[in-house]
Amino acid sequence: MKVTKALMPTLRDVPAEAEIVSHQLLVKAGFIRRNAAGIYSYLPLALRVLRKIETIVREEMDRSDAQELLLPIMQPAELWSESGRWDVYGDEMFRLKDRHNRDFCLGPTHEEIITDVVRGEVKSYKQLPMNLYQIQNKYRDERRPRFGLMRGREFIMKDAYSFDRDSAGLDDSYQTMFDTYVKIFDRMGLDYRPVEADSGAIGGDDTHEFMVLAENGEALIAYCSSCSYASNVEITEINDTAKEKLSEKPLLKVATPDKKTIEEVAAHLEVPQDNTLKTLVFDADGEKIVVVIRGDRILNEIKLKRLLKTDFLEKADEESIQNLFNCDPGYISPLGINEITVYADNEVKYMTDAVCGANEEGYHYLHANTDRDFGEMTFSDLREVVEGDLCPKCNEPLIFARGIEVGQVFKLGTKYSESLSAKYLDENGKEQIMVMGCYGIGVSRTMAACVEQNYDDRGIIWPKEIAPYQIVVIPVQTNDELQYTEAEKIYKELLAKGYEVMLDDRKERVGVKFNDADLIGYPLRITVGKKIADGIIEYKERNQSESEQIQPDELYDKIATFFKK
Ligand SMILES: [Zn+2]
């Protein structure tokens, strides 16, 4: 392709609404244009990247015996009513009506449709296991579409669904997809980690997220400095071990007038915050519960929801706490609490000589000793992990990193096969429910995540596996006959060898061409300038700062080596 013929509208400035690097660079380098909030056109450069990502996904999915199909974007409401999700999906679903006033939606996901297809066509255990996938647009009416392709309202996904005879079969299908995802993201040249993730309060089933590591990532992950453990910090397990007792001093009531927060109380009593106790009150499914954690810790509500097996959890308001404890919320503690269920973080179990509220306005206790002074408590891992906590697998320190979720593998179990009656006959002619898994990859999001991970102050640095073009050939002076002829000769030779090449044939200053080349992020740049008269051209890799002067006949071996390594 020649630049003069291409639609690649690079910009000097970035639109003000572009908040993150990938959004800024994809707009500036002429890859995407916004048509409405969260809705984008993919211009030719972007489409080439998307196609490469899709090709890698397809090849690896096909290799793992998954079959591609294509499901409708427009889905009838009946199926969603059958699964029970039409009424609960909420405002994120784009809904529409046909001319007969029948309800439809634009698919935010395809569990209902695929289960409908499979229940109609798969009847025997002999047809299982089966894994079906598609690559197409999904629709979610985000409240605040932002960050370019990261949180759009229309986006491209690969979604796969596995159907098995039983949960052992699902375990195998899940592992196969996990391994397939590793191959896919390895091939894309991305630095990523599969991490254990939250499967929801009721679930408890396995799920992993595939995170591309990037400074601006939305998600925080904890990974082990020594073994392969990694998890979303939302669920990172913490093993708190027994600590030695600090003292056996008796409880001592002290005045703490107007000192209600942990910071205020600790400062007033001159004790470290890690030797105070924080008592919280929640409304969980209509019942009040008390949660106790170390004063300097943060409660992890996802862990608490999982422990309580509820999706409904809310902080109790001041008034109801006041009524329950007969005391200002700033002075409450589990001391003498019998009628309310008390949950405590594992770490609290071993605390001695701690500060806690006196359940009396203006007073705290010193020297509280959990196992001596408090009533019945249910201990569990309830706090948020901090960097340096020990790995739950090997006890080495955990390190934090930010990531962008680009894929997820999830064990659905029988949630949809049960509500939609996807059944098969086993060897004995007995009806059984199919067991399902689902596996997503955000295709358009992967392109954005790749930019978040691979850029510098000049522009994008595409991994060569998914770059829109592999090489750009630049004649310094397009008007100079020798320079242009030689550049065009190299361009044609590279095309003939099967490379994806762009020839920058514009009559622009060479600085402009270099800037665009760096901005767009071609992995290789070949420059033909006036030294061509002495048989010298310039070779430069985008991710190296130095260029090399070489002879044209060295070029092809060098390029072959670059793309093979
Ligand atoms: Zn470890």
PDB file of N, CA and C in Angstrom, residues 292-377:
ATOM      1  N   VAL A 292     -15.516  -7.238  62.542  1.00  0.00           N
ATOM      2  CA  VAL A 292     -14.386  -6.646  63.241  1.00  0.00           C
ATOM      3  C   VAL A 292     -13.094  -6.900  62.448  1.00  0.00           C
ATOM      4  N   ILE A 293     -12.356  -5.831  62.177  1.00  0.00           N
ATOM      5  CA  ILE A 293     -11.046  -5.968  61.533  1.00  0.00           C
ATOM      6  C   ILE A 293     -10.040  -5.092  62.254  1.00  0.00           C
ATOM      7  N   ARG A 294      -8.746  -5.342  61.990  1.00  0.00           N
ATOM      8  CA  ARG A 294      -7.707  -4.511  62.597  1.00  0.00           C
ATOM      9  C   ARG A 294      -7.896  -3.077  62.111  1.00  0.00           C
ATOM     10  N   GLY A 295      -7.623  -2.113  62.997  1.00  0.00           N
ATOM     11  CA  GLY A 295      -7.933  -0.712  62.719  1.00  0.00           C
ATOM     12  C   GLY A 295      -7.357  -0.151  61.433  1.00  0.00           C
ATOM     13  N   ASP A 296      -6.162  -0.591  61.060  1.00  0.00           N
ATOM     14  CA  ASP A 296      -5.517  -0.030  59.876  1.00  0.00           C
ATOM     15  C   ASP A 296      -5.869  -0.790  58.604  1.00  0.00           C
ATOM     16  N   ARG A 297      -6.717  -1.812  58.699  1.00  0.00           N
ATOM     17  CA  ARG A 297      -7.044  -2.634  57.531  1.00  0.00           C
ATOM     18  C   ARG A 297      -8.302  -2.146  56.829  1.00  0.00           C
ATOM     19  N   ILE A 298      -8.478  -2.602  55.588  1.00  0.00           N
ATOM     20  CA  ILE A 298      -9.693  -2.287  54.838  1.00  0.00           C
ATOM     21  C   ILE A 298     -10.483  -3.576  54.653  1.00  0.00           C
ATOM     22  N   LEU A 299     -11.770  -3.506  54.943  1.00  0.00           N
ATOM     23  CA  LEU A 299     -12.621  -4.680  54.764  1.00  0.00           C
ATOM     24  C   LEU A 299     -12.800  -4.955  53.270  1.00  0.00           C
ATOM     25  N   ASN A 300     -12.722  -6.224  52.888  1.00  0.00           N
ATOM     26  CA  ASN A 300     -12.986  -6.630  51.510  1.00  0.00           C
ATOM     27  C   ASN A 300     -14.426  -7.144  51.437  1.00  0.00           C
ATOM     28  N   GLU A 301     -15.295  -6.328  50.848  1.00  0.00           N
ATOM     29  CA  GLU A 301     -16.726  -6.678  50.857  1.00  0.00           C
ATOM     30  C   GLU A 301     -17.034  -7.897  49.999  1.00  0.00           C
ATOM     31  N   ILE A 302     -16.216  -8.127  48.973  1.00  0.00           N
ATOM     32  CA  ILE A 302     -16.439  -9.321  48.140  1.00  0.00           C
ATOM     33  C   ILE A 302     -16.231 -10.578  48.981  1.00  0.00           C
ATOM     34  N   LYS A 303     -15.196 -10.588  49.812  1.00  0.00           N
ATOM     35  CA  LYS A 303     -14.957 -11.748  50.681  1.00  0.00           C
ATOM     36  C   LYS A 303     -16.108 -11.927  51.670  1.00  0.00           C
ATOM     37  N   LEU A 304     -16.597 -10.805  52.188  1.00  0.00           N
ATOM     38  CA  LEU A 304     -17.701 -10.883  53.151  1.00  0.00           C
ATOM     39  C   LEU A 304     -18.965 -11.421  52.479  1.00  0.00           C
ATOM     40  N   LYS A 305     -19.237 -10.945  51.253  1.00  0.00           N
ATOM     41  CA  LYS A 305     -20.403 -11.438  50.514  1.00  0.00           C
ATOM     42  C   LYS A 305     -20.298 -12.929  50.261  1.00  0.00           C
ATOM     43  N   ARG A 306     -19.108 -13.380  49.912  1.00  0.00           N
ATOM     44  CA  ARG A 306     -18.917 -14.814  49.650  1.00  0.00           C
ATOM     45  C   ARG A 306     -19.140 -15.619  50.930  1.00  0.00           C
ATOM     46  N   LEU A 307     -18.631 -15.095  52.049  1.00  0.00           N
ATOM     47  CA  LEU A 307     -18.799 -15.795  53.326  1.00  0.00           C
ATOM     48  C   LEU A 307     -20.281 -15.899  53.686  1.00  0.00           C
ATOM     49  N   LEU A 308     -20.995 -14.790  53.464  1.00  0.00           N
ATOM     50  CA  LEU A 308     -22.412 -14.757  53.835  1.00  0.00           C
ATOM     51  C   LEU A 308     -23.314 -15.338  52.749  1.00  0.00           C
ATOM     52  N   LYS A 309     -22.692 -15.650  51.582  1.00  0.00           N
ATOM     53  CA  LYS A 309     -23.451 -16.126  50.425  1.00  0.00           C
ATOM     54  C   LYS A 309     -24.615 -15.194  50.099  1.00  0.00           C
ATOM     55  N   THR A 310     -24.306 -13.916  50.014  1.00  0.00           N
ATOM     56  CA  THR A 310     -25.348 -12.951  49.656  1.00  0.00           C
ATOM     57  C   THR A 310     -24.807 -11.932  48.664  1.00  0.00           C
ATOM     58  N   ASP A 311     -25.705 -11.390  47.865  1.00  0.00           N
ATOM     59  CA  ASP A 311     -25.340 -10.308  46.970  1.00  0.00           C
ATOM     60  C   ASP A 311     -25.720  -8.965  47.566  1.00  0.00           C
ATOM     61  N   PHE A 312     -26.556  -9.018  48.612  1.00  0.00           N
ATOM     62  CA  PHE A 312     -27.014  -7.760  49.198  1.00  0.00           C
ATOM     63  C   PHE A 312     -26.276  -7.441  50.493  1.00  0.00           C
ATOM     64  N   LEU A 313     -25.464  -6.418  50.442  1.00  0.00           N
ATOM     65  CA  LEU A 313     -24.699  -6.025  51.612  1.00  0.00           C
ATOM     66  C   LEU A 313     -24.605  -4.503  51.610  1.00  0.00           C
ATOM     67  N   GLU A 314     -24.971  -3.898  52.724  1.00  0.00           N
ATOM     68  CA  GLU A 314     -24.952  -2.442  52.777  1.00  0.00           C
ATOM     69  C   GLU A 314     -24.482  -2.014  54.155  1.00  0.00           C
ATOM     70  N   LYS A 315     -23.734  -0.917  54.231  1.00  0.00           N
ATOM     71  CA  LYS A 315     -23.343  -0.390  55.544  1.00  0.00           C
ATOM     72  C   LYS A 315     -24.594   0.087  56.282  1.00  0.00           C
ATOM     73  N   ALA A 316     -24.689  -0.282  57.546  1.00  0.00           N
ATOM     74  CA  ALA A 316     -25.854   0.162  58.320  1.00  0.00           C
ATOM     75  C   ALA A 316     -25.744   1.674  58.541  1.00  0.00           C
ATOM     76  N   ASP A 317     -26.888   2.371  58.603  1.00  0.00           N
ATOM     77  CA  ASP A 317     -26.813   3.818  58.812  1.00  0.00           C
ATOM     78  C   ASP A 317     -26.588   4.123  60.299  1.00  0.00           C
ATOM     79  N   GLU A 318     -26.158   5.351  60.566  1.00  0.00           N
ATOM     80  CA  GLU A 318     -25.777   5.757  61.930  1.00  0.00           C
ATOM     81  C   GLU A 318     -26.883   5.522  62.938  1.00  0.00           C
ATOM     82  N   GLU A 319     -28.098   5.817  62.493  1.00  0.00           N
ATOM     83  CA  GLU A 319     -29.225   5.736  63.405  1.00  0.00           C
ATOM     84  C   GLU A 319     -29.462   4.288  63.860  1.00  0.00           C
ATOM     85  N   SER A 320     -29.409   3.348  62.919  1.00  0.00           N
ATOM     86  CA  SER A 320     -29.674   1.968  63.330  1.00  0.00           C
ATOM     87  C   SER A 320     -28.525   1.417  64.175  1.00  0.00           C
ATOM     88  N   ILE A 321     -27.295   1.908  63.952  1.00  0.00           N
ATOM     89  CA  ILE A 321     -26.177   1.484  64.806  1.00  0.00           C
ATOM     90  C   ILE A 321     -26.390   2.012  66.223  1.00  0.00           C
ATOM     91  N   GLN A 322     -26.787   3.281  66.269  1.00  0.00           N
ATOM     92  CA  GLN A 322     -27.076   3.921  67.556  1.00  0.00           C
ATOM     93  C   GLN A 322     -28.130   3.121  68.342  1.00  0.00           C
ATOM     94  N   ASN A 323     -29.184   2.701  67.622  1.00  0.00           N
ATOM     95  CA  ASN A 323     -30.250   1.931  68.271  1.00  0.00           C
ATOM     96  C   ASN A 323     -29.770   0.572  68.750  1.00  0.00           C
ATOM     97  N   LEU A 324     -28.926  -0.045  67.921  1.00  0.00           N
ATOM     98  CA  LEU A 324     -28.464  -1.400  68.217  1.00  0.00           C
ATOM     99  C   LEU A 324     -27.521  -1.422  69.417  1.00  0.00           C
ATOM    100  N   PHE A 325     -26.588  -0.463  69.448  1.00  0.00           N
ATOM    101  CA  PHE A 325     -25.558  -0.463  70.490  1.00  0.00           C
ATOM    102  C   PHE A 325     -25.865   0.508  71.629  1.00  0.00           C
ATOM    103  N   ASN A 326     -26.895   1.331  71.374  1.00  0.00           N
ATOM    104  CA  ASN A 326     -27.217   2.354  72.352  1.00  0.00           C
ATOM    105  C   ASN A 326     -26.015   3.275  72.587  1.00  0.00           C
ATOM    106  N   CYS A 327     -25.336   3.593  71.528  1.00  0.00           N
ATOM    107  CA  CYS A 327     -24.068   4.328  71.647  1.00  0.00           C
ATOM    108  C   CYS A 327     -23.691   4.892  70.286  1.00  0.00           C
ATOM    109  N   ASP A 328     -22.933   5.970  70.273  1.00  0.00           N
ATOM    110  CA  ASP A 328     -22.443   6.566  69.037  1.00  0.00           C
ATOM    111  C   ASP A 328     -21.564   5.543  68.278  1.00  0.00           C
ATOM    112  N   PRO A 329     -21.726   5.453  66.916  1.00  0.00           N
ATOM    113  CA  PRO A 329     -20.956   4.465  66.141  1.00  0.00           C
ATOM    114  C   PRO A 329     -19.440   4.565  66.336  1.00  0.00           C
ATOM    115  N   GLY A 330     -18.935   5.728  66.749  1.00  0.00           N
ATOM    116  CA  GLY A 330     -17.496   5.904  66.932  1.00  0.00           C
ATOM    117  C   GLY A 330     -16.925   5.174  68.142  1.00  0.00           C
ATOM    118  N   TYR A 331     -17.790   4.629  68.989  1.00  0.00           N
ATOM    119  CA  TYR A 331     -17.298   4.007  70.227  1.00  0.00           C
ATOM    120  C   TYR A 331     -17.749   2.556  70.387  1.00  0.00           C
ATOM    121  N   ILE A 332     -18.203   1.941  69.284  1.00  0.00           N
ATOM    122  CA  ILE A 332     -18.731   0.575  69.417  1.00  0.00           C
ATOM    123  C   ILE A 332     -17.619  -0.463  69.337  1.00  0.00           C
ATOM    124  N   SER A 333     -17.900  -1.663  69.864  1.00  0.00           N
ATOM    125  CA  SER A 333     -16.949  -2.777  69.794  1.00  0.00           C
ATOM    126  C   SER A 333     -17.719  -4.070  70.024  1.00  0.00           C
ATOM    127  N   PRO A 334     -17.085  -5.221  69.810  1.00  0.00           N
ATOM    128  CA  PRO A 334     -17.791  -6.491  70.039  1.00  0.00           C
ATOM    129  C   PRO A 334     -17.873  -6.878  71.518  1.00  0.00           C
ATOM    130  N   LEU A 335     -17.358  -6.030  72.411  1.00  0.00           N
ATOM    131  CA  LEU A 335     -17.398  -6.355  73.851  1.00  0.00           C
ATOM    132  C   LEU A 335     -18.834  -6.495  74.344  1.00  0.00           C
ATOM    133  N   GLY A 336     -19.161  -7.653  74.869  1.00  0.00           N
ATOM    134  CA  GLY A 336     -20.476  -7.856  75.464  1.00  0.00           C
ATOM    135  C   GLY A 336     -21.618  -7.934  74.463  1.00  0.00           C
ATOM    136  N   ILE A 337     -21.286  -8.106  73.176  1.00  0.00           N
ATOM    137  CA  ILE A 337     -22.343  -8.206  72.160  1.00  0.00           C
ATOM    138  C   ILE A 337     -22.756  -9.670  72.021  1.00  0.00           C
ATOM    139  N   ASN A 338     -23.990  -9.981  72.289  1.00  0.00           N
ATOM    140  CA  ASN A 338     -24.446 -11.368  72.226  1.00  0.00           C
ATOM    141  C   ASN A 338     -25.542 -11.597  71.200  1.00  0.00           C
ATOM    142  N   GLU A 339     -26.390 -10.580  71.051  1.00  0.00           N
ATOM    143  CA  GLU A 339     -27.597 -10.811  70.238  1.00  0.00           C
ATOM    144  C   GLU A 339     -27.356 -10.634  68.740  1.00  0.00           C
ATOM    145  N   ILE A 340     -26.166 -10.132  68.350  1.00  0.00           N
ATOM    146  CA  ILE A 340     -25.881  -9.938  66.917  1.00  0.00           C
ATOM    147  C   ILE A 340     -24.742 -10.881  66.520  1.00  0.00           C
ATOM    148  N   THR A 341     -24.836 -11.428  65.304  1.00  0.00           N
ATOM    149  CA  THR A 341     -23.761 -12.290  64.820  1.00  0.00           C
ATOM    150  C   THR A 341     -22.519 -11.444  64.524  1.00  0.00           C
ATOM    151  N   VAL A 342     -21.378 -11.886  65.042  1.00  0.00           N
ATOM    152  CA  VAL A 342     -20.136 -11.139  64.849  1.00  0.00           C
ATOM    153  C   VAL A 342     -19.179 -11.947  63.977  1.00  0.00           C
ATOM    154  N   TYR A 343     -18.715 -11.305  62.901  1.00  0.00           N
ATOM    155  CA  TYR A 343     -17.692 -11.890  62.041  1.00  0.00           C
ATOM    156  C   TYR A 343     -16.421 -11.096  62.251  1.00  0.00           C
ATOM    157  N   ALA A 344     -15.273 -11.800  62.215  1.00  0.00           N
ATOM    158  CA  ALA A 344     -14.019 -11.079  62.395  1.00  0.00           C
ATOM    159  C   ALA A 344     -12.986 -11.608  61.420  1.00  0.00           C
ATOM    160  N   ASP A 345     -12.103 -10.705  60.996  1.00  0.00           N
ATOM    161  CA  ASP A 345     -11.008 -11.114  60.129  1.00  0.00           C
ATOM    162  C   ASP A 345     -10.066 -12.028  60.909  1.00  0.00           C
ATOM    163  N   ASN A 346      -9.480 -13.008  60.220  1.00  0.00           N
ATOM    164  CA  ASN A 346      -8.583 -13.969  60.868  1.00  0.00           C
ATOM    165  C   ASN A 346      -7.543 -13.311  61.755  1.00  0.00           C
ATOM    166  N   GLU A 347      -7.036 -12.171  61.305  1.00  0.00           N
ATOM    167  CA  GLU A 347      -5.976 -11.477  62.016  1.00  0.00           C
ATOM    168  C   GLU A 347      -6.407 -11.061  63.437  1.00  0.00           C
ATOM    169  N   VAL A 348      -7.702 -10.809  63.590  1.00  0.00           N
ATOM    170  CA  VAL A 348      -8.225 -10.340  64.879  1.00  0.00           C
ATOM    171  C   VAL A 348      -8.091 -11.416  65.958  1.00  0.00           C
ATOM    172  N   LYS A 349      -8.139 -12.662  65.506  1.00  0.00           N
ATOM    173  CA  LYS A 349      -8.083 -13.803  66.423  1.00  0.00           C
ATOM    174  C   LYS A 349      -6.874 -13.734  67.362  1.00  0.00           C
ATOM    175  N   TYR A 350      -5.762 -13.251  66.838  1.00  0.00           N
ATOM    176  CA  TYR A 350      -4.515 -13.286  67.614  1.00  0.00           C
ATOM    177  C   TYR A 350      -4.185 -11.955  68.271  1.00  0.00           C
ATOM    178  N   MET A 351      -5.127 -11.022  68.249  1.00  0.00           N
ATOM    179  CA  MET A 351      -4.783  -9.700  68.769  1.00  0.00           C
ATOM    180  C   MET A 351      -4.876  -9.637  70.291  1.00  0.00           C
ATOM    181  N   THR A 352      -3.856  -9.029  70.874  1.00  0.00           N
ATOM    182  CA  THR A 352      -3.824  -8.831  72.330  1.00  0.00           C
ATOM    183  C   THR A 352      -3.424  -7.396  72.591  1.00  0.00           C
ATOM    184  N   ASP A 353      -3.753  -6.916  73.768  1.00  0.00           N
ATOM    185  CA  ASP A 353      -3.361  -5.565  74.157  1.00  0.00           C
ATOM    186  C   ASP A 353      -3.843  -4.510  73.154  1.00  0.00           C
ATOM    187  N   ALA A 354      -5.042  -4.745  72.609  1.00  0.00           N
ATOM    188  CA  ALA A 354      -5.549  -3.860  71.560  1.00  0.00           C
ATOM    189  C   ALA A 354      -6.489  -2.809  72.130  1.00  0.00           C
ATOM    190  N   VAL A 355      -6.730  -1.765  71.311  1.00  0.00           N
ATOM    191  CA  VAL A 355      -7.683  -0.726  71.688  1.00  0.00           C
ATOM    192  C   VAL A 355      -9.013  -1.022  70.999  1.00  0.00           C
ATOM    193  N   CYS A 356     -10.109  -0.961  71.765  1.00  0.00           N
ATOM    194  CA  CYS A 356     -11.429  -1.114  71.129  1.00  0.00           C
ATOM    195  C   CYS A 356     -12.425  -0.177  71.799  1.00  0.00           C
ATOM    196  N   GLY A 357     -13.542   0.044  71.164  1.00  0.00           N
ATOM    197  CA  GLY A 357     -14.578   0.912  71.716  1.00  0.00           C
ATOM    198  C   GLY A 357     -15.147   0.325  73.004  1.00  0.00           C
ATOM    199  N   ALA A 358     -15.703   1.206  73.858  1.00  0.00           N
ATOM    200  CA  ALA A 358     -16.242   0.747  75.148  1.00  0.00           C
ATOM    201  C   ALA A 358     -17.760   0.600  75.104  1.00  0.00           C
ATOM    202  N   ASN A 359     -18.347   0.791  73.902  1.00  0.00           N
ATOM    203  CA  ASN A 359     -19.809   0.821  73.775  1.00  0.00           C
ATOM    204  C   ASN A 359     -20.413   1.859  74.721  1.00  0.00           C
ATOM    205  N   GLU A 360     -19.669   2.923  74.911  1.00  0.00           N
ATOM    206  CA  GLU A 360     -20.118   4.018  75.755  1.00  0.00           C
ATOM    207  C   GLU A 360     -19.508   5.299  75.180  1.00  0.00           C
ATOM    208  N   GLU A 361     -20.339   6.272  74.962  1.00  0.00           N
ATOM    209  CA  GLU A 361     -19.889   7.514  74.327  1.00  0.00           C
ATOM    210  C   GLU A 361     -18.700   8.128  75.077  1.00  0.00           C
ATOM    211  N   GLY A 362     -17.612   8.416  74.342  1.00  0.00           N
ATOM    212  CA  GLY A 362     -16.471   9.088  74.940  1.00  0.00           C
ATOM    213  C   GLY A 362     -15.450   8.167  75.590  1.00  0.00           C
ATOM    214  N   TYR A 363     -15.597   6.839  75.427  1.00  0.00           N
ATOM    215  CA  TYR A 363     -14.643   5.917  76.073  1.00  0.00           C
ATOM    216  C   TYR A 363     -14.207   4.784  75.161  1.00  0.00           C
ATOM    217  N   HIS A 364     -12.966   4.392  75.347  1.00  0.00           N
ATOM    218  CA  HIS A 364     -12.417   3.192  74.693  1.00  0.00           C
ATOM    219  C   HIS A 364     -11.787   2.321  75.776  1.00  0.00           C
ATOM    220  N   TYR A 365     -11.485   1.078  75.410  1.00  0.00           N
ATOM    221  CA  TYR A 365     -10.724   0.196  76.305  1.00  0.00           C
ATOM    222  C   TYR A 365      -9.321  -0.007  75.779  1.00  0.00           C
ATOM    223  N   LEU A 366      -8.388  -0.092  76.689  1.00  0.00           N
ATOM    224  CA  LEU A 366      -7.023  -0.526  76.374  1.00  0.00           C
ATOM    225  C   LEU A 366      -6.909  -1.991  76.760  1.00  0.00           C
ATOM    226  N   HIS A 367      -5.902  -2.669  76.202  1.00  0.00           N
ATOM    227  CA  HIS A 367      -5.530  -4.050  76.570  1.00  0.00           C
ATOM    228  C   HIS A 367      -6.608  -5.083  76.247  1.00  0.00           C
ATOM    229  N   ALA A 368      -7.383  -4.879  75.186  1.00  0.00           N
ATOM    230  CA  ALA A 368      -8.362  -5.906  74.790  1.00  0.00           C
ATOM    231  C   ALA A 368      -7.624  -7.111  74.203  1.00  0.00           C
ATOM    232  N   ASN A 369      -8.146  -8.272  74.552  1.00  0.00           N
ATOM    233  CA  ASN A 369      -7.504  -9.536  74.199  1.00  0.00           C
ATOM    234  C   ASN A 369      -8.586 -10.397  73.553  1.00  0.00           C
ATOM    235  N   THR A 370      -8.533 -10.626  72.263  1.00  0.00           N
ATOM    236  CA  THR A 370      -9.678 -11.214  71.552  1.00  0.00           C
ATOM    237  C   THR A 370     -10.199 -12.483  72.207  1.00  0.00           C
ATOM    238  N   ASP A 371      -9.308 -13.476  72.422  1.00  0.00           N
ATOM    239  CA  ASP A 371      -9.826 -14.764  72.902  1.00  0.00           C
ATOM    240  C   ASP A 371     -10.279 -14.694  74.375  1.00  0.00           C
ATOM    241  N   ARG A 372      -9.852 -13.659  75.084  1.00  0.00           N
ATOM    242  CA  ARG A 372     -10.230 -13.535  76.491  1.00  0.00           C
ATOM    243  C   ARG A 372     -11.489 -12.680  76.680  1.00  0.00           C
ATOM    244  N   ASP A 373     -11.576 -11.602  75.885  1.00  0.00           N
ATOM    245  CA  ASP A 373     -12.585 -10.591  76.201  1.00  0.00           C
ATOM    246  C   ASP A 373     -13.846 -10.618  75.340  1.00  0.00           C
ATOM    247  N   PHE A 374     -13.748 -11.167  74.121  1.00  0.00           N
ATOM    248  CA  PHE A 374     -14.915 -11.096  73.237  1.00  0.00           C
ATOM    249  C   PHE A 374     -15.709 -12.393  73.270  1.00  0.00           C
ATOM    250  N   GLY A 375     -16.990 -12.265  72.941  1.00  0.00           N
ATOM    251  CA  GLY A 375     -17.852 -13.446  72.873  1.00  0.00           C
ATOM    252  C   GLY A 375     -17.614 -14.221  71.590  1.00  0.00           C
ATOM    253  N   GLU A 376     -18.643 -14.931  71.144  1.00  0.00           N
ATOM    254  CA  GLU A 376     -18.495 -15.791  69.973  1.00  0.00           C
ATOM    255  C   GLU A 376     -18.319 -14.963  68.703  1.00  0.00           C
ATOM    256  N   MET A 377     -17.326 -15.368  67.902  1.00  0.00           N
ATOM    257  CA  MET A 377     -17.076 -14.681  66.629  1.00  0.00           C
ATOM    258  C   MET A 377     -16.790 -15.734  65.574  1.00  0.00           C
TER     259      MET A 377
END
